[in-house]
PDB file of C-alpha atoms and ligand atoms in Angstrom:
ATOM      1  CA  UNK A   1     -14.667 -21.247 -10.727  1.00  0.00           C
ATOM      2  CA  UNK A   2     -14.302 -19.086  -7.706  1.00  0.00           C
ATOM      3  CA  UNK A   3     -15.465 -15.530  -6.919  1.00  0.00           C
ATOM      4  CA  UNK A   4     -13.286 -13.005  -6.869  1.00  0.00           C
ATOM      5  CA  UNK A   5     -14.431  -9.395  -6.625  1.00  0.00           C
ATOM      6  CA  UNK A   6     -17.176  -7.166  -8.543  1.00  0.00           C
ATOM      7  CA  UNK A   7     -15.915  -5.591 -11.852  1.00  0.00           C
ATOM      8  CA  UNK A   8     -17.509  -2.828  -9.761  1.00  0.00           C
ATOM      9  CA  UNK A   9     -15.116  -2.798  -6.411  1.00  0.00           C
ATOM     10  CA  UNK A  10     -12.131  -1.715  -9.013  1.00  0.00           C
ATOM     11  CA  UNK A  11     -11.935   1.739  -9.635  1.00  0.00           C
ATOM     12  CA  UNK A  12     -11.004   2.878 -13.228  1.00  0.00           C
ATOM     13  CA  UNK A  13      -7.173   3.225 -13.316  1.00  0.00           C
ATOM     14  CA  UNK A  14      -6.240   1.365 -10.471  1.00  0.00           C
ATOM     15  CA  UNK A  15      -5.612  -2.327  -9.183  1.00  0.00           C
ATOM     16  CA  UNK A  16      -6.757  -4.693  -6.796  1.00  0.00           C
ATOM     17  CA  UNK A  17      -4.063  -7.629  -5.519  1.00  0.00           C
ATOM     18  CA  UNK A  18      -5.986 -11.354  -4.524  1.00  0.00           C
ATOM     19  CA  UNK A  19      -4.863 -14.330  -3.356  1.00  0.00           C
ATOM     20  CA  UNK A  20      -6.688 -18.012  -4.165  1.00  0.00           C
ATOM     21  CA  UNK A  21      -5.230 -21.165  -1.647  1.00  0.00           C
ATOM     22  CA  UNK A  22      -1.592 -19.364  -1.805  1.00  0.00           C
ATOM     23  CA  UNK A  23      -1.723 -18.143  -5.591  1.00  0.00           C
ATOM     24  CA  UNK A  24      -1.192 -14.419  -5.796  1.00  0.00           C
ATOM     25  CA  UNK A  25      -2.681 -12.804  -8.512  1.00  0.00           C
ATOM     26  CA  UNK A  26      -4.017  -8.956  -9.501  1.00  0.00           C
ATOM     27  CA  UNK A  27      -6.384  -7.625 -11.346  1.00  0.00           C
ATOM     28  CA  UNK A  28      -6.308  -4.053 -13.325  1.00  0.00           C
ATOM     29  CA  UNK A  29      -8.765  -1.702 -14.736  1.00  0.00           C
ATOM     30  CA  UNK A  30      -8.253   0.236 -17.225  1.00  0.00           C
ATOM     31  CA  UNK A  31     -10.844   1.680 -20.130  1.00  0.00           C
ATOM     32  CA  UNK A  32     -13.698  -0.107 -18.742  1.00  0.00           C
ATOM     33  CA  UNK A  33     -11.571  -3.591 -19.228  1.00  0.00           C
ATOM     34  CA  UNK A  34     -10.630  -5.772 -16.629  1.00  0.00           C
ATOM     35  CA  UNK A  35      -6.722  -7.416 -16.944  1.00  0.00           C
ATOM     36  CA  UNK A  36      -5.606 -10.352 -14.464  1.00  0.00           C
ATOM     37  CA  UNK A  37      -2.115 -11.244 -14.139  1.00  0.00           C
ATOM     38  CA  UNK A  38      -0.251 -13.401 -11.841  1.00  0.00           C
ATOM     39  CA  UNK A  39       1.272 -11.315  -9.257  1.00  0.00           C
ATOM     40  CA  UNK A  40       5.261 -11.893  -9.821  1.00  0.00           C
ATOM     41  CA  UNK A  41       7.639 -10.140 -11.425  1.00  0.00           C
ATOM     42  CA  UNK A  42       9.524 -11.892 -14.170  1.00  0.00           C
ATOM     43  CA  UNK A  43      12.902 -10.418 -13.149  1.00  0.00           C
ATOM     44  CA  UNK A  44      13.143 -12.076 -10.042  1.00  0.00           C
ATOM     45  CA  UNK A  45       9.547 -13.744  -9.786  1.00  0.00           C
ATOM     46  CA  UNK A  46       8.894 -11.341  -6.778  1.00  0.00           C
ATOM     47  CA  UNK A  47       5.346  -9.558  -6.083  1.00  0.00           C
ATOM     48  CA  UNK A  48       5.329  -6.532  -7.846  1.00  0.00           C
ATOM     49  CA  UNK A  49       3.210  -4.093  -5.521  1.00  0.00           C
ATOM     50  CA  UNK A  50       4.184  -0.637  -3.784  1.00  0.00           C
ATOM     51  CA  UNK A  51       1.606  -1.172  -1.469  1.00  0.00           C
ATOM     52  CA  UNK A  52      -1.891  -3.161  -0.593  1.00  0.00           C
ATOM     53  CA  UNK A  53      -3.853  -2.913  -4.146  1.00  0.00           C
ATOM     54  CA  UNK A  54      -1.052  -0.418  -5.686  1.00  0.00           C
ATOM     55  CA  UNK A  55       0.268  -2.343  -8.641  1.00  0.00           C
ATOM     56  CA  UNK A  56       0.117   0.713 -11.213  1.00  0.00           C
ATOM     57  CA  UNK A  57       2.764   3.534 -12.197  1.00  0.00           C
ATOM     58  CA  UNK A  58       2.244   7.185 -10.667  1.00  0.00           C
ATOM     59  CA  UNK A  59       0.208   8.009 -13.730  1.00  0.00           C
ATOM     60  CA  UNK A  60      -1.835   4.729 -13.891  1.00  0.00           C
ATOM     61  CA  UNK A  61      -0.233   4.301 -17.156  1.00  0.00           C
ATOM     62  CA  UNK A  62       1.609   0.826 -16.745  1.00  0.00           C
ATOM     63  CA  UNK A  63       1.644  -2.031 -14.309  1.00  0.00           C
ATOM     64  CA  UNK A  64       5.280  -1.162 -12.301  1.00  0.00           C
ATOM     65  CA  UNK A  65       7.479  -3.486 -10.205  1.00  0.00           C
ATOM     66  CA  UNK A  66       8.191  -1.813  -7.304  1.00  0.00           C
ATOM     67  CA  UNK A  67      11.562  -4.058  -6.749  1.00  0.00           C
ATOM     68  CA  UNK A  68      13.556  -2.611  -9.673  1.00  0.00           C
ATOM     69  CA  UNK A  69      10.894  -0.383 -11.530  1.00  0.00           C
ATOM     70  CA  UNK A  70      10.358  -2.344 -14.507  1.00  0.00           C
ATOM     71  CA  UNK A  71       7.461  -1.144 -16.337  1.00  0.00           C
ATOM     72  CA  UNK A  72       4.493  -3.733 -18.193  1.00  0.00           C
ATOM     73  CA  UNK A  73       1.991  -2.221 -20.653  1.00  0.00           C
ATOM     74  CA  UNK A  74      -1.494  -3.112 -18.772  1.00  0.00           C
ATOM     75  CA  UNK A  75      -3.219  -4.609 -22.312  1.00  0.00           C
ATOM     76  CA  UNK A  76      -0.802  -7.087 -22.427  1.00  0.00           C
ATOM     77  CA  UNK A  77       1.791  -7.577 -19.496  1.00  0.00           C
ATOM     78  CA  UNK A  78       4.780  -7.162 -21.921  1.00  0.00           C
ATOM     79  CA  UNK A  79       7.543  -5.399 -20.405  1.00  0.00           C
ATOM     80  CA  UNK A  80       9.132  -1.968 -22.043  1.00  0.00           C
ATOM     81  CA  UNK A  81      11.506  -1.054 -19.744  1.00  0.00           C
ATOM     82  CA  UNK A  82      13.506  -2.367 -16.900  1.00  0.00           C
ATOM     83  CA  UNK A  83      15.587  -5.478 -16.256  1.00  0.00           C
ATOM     84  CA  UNK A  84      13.347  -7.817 -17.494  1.00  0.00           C
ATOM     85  CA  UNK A  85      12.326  -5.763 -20.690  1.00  0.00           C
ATOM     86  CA  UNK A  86      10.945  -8.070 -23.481  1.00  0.00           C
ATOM     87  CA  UNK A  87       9.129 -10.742 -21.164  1.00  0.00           C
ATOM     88  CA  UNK A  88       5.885 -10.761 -20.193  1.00  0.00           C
ATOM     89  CA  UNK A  89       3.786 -10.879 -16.920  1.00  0.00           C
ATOM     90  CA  UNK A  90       1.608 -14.011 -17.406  1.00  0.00           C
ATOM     91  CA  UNK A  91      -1.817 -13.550 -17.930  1.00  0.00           C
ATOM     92  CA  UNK A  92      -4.668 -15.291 -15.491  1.00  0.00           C
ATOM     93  CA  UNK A  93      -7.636 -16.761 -17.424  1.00  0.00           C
ATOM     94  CA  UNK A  94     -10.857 -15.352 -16.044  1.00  0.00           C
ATOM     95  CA  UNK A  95     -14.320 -14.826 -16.721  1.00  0.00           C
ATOM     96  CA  UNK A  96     -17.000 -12.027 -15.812  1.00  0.00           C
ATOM     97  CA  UNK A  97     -19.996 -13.663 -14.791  1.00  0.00           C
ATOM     98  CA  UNK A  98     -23.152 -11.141 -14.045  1.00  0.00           C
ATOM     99  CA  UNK A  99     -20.222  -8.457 -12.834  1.00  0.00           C
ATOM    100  CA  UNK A 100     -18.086 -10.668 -11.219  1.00  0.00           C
ATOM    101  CA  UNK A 101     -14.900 -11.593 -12.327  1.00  0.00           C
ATOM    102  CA  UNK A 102     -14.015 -15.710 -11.430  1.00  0.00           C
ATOM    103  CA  UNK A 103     -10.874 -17.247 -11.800  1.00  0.00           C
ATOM    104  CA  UNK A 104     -10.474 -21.535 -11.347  1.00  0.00           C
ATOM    105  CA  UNK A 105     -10.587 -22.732  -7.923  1.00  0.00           C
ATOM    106  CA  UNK A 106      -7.425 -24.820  -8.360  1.00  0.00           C
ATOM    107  CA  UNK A 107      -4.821 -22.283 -10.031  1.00  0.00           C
ATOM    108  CA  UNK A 108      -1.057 -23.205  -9.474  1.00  0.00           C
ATOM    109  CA  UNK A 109       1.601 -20.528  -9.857  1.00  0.00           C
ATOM    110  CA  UNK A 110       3.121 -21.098 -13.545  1.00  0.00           C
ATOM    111  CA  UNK A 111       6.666 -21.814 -13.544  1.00  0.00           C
ATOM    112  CA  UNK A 112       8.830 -18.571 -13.765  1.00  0.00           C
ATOM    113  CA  UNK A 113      10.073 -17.855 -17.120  1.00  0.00           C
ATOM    114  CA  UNK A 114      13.554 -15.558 -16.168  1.00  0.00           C
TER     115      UNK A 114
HETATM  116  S1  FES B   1      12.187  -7.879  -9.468  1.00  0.00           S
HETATM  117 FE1  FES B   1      10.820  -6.733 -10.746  1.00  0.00          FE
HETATM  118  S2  FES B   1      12.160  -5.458 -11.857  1.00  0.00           S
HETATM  119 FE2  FES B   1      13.501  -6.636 -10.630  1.00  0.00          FE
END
């Protein structure tokens, strides 16, 4: 597994975009847990982000796609509102070693489920 970022370098509430040999993938904290999702919307499998590391709603309440607005609950990626309401970001396996969260080295985007 690879190195990522401390648990640490996230602040509560917000979100932190990575990328590992072309895969793009986020990672969100929120009540002390740490969520990693690939970073692509699946309306149109675009990156979601407003800006560098802004992946959350105004209120840090869901993960928003700043394409079309569609909005994901953080726990689990589903998606509540918005064009692609009912589908679900997909999730990144990861593990927190000693405060450091790790993904694998050799990730490959998954296909895009429209
Ligand atoms: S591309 Fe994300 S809502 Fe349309």
């Amino acid at each position: 597994m690879i190195a990522i970022f401390k648990v640490d370098d996230i602040e509560e509430g917000s979100s932190k975009g990575f990328e590992v040999n072309n895969v793009y993938m986020f990672a969100v904290k929120k009540d002390e847990q740490i969520y990693v999702y690939w970073n692509r919307c699946p309306h149109l499998g675009t990156p979601l982000e407003w800006q560098e590391d802004r992946f959350l709603d105004s209120d840090g309440a869901f993960i928003q796609c700043s394409t079309h607005g569609a909005l994901f609950q953080i726990r689990d990626g589903n998606c509540l509102a918005g064009p692609c309401k009912g589908k679900n970001l997909q999730a990144v396996p990861f593990k927190i070693d000693n405060g450091v969260i790790m993904v694998e080295k050799h990730l490959i985007n998954p296909p895009v489920q429209y």
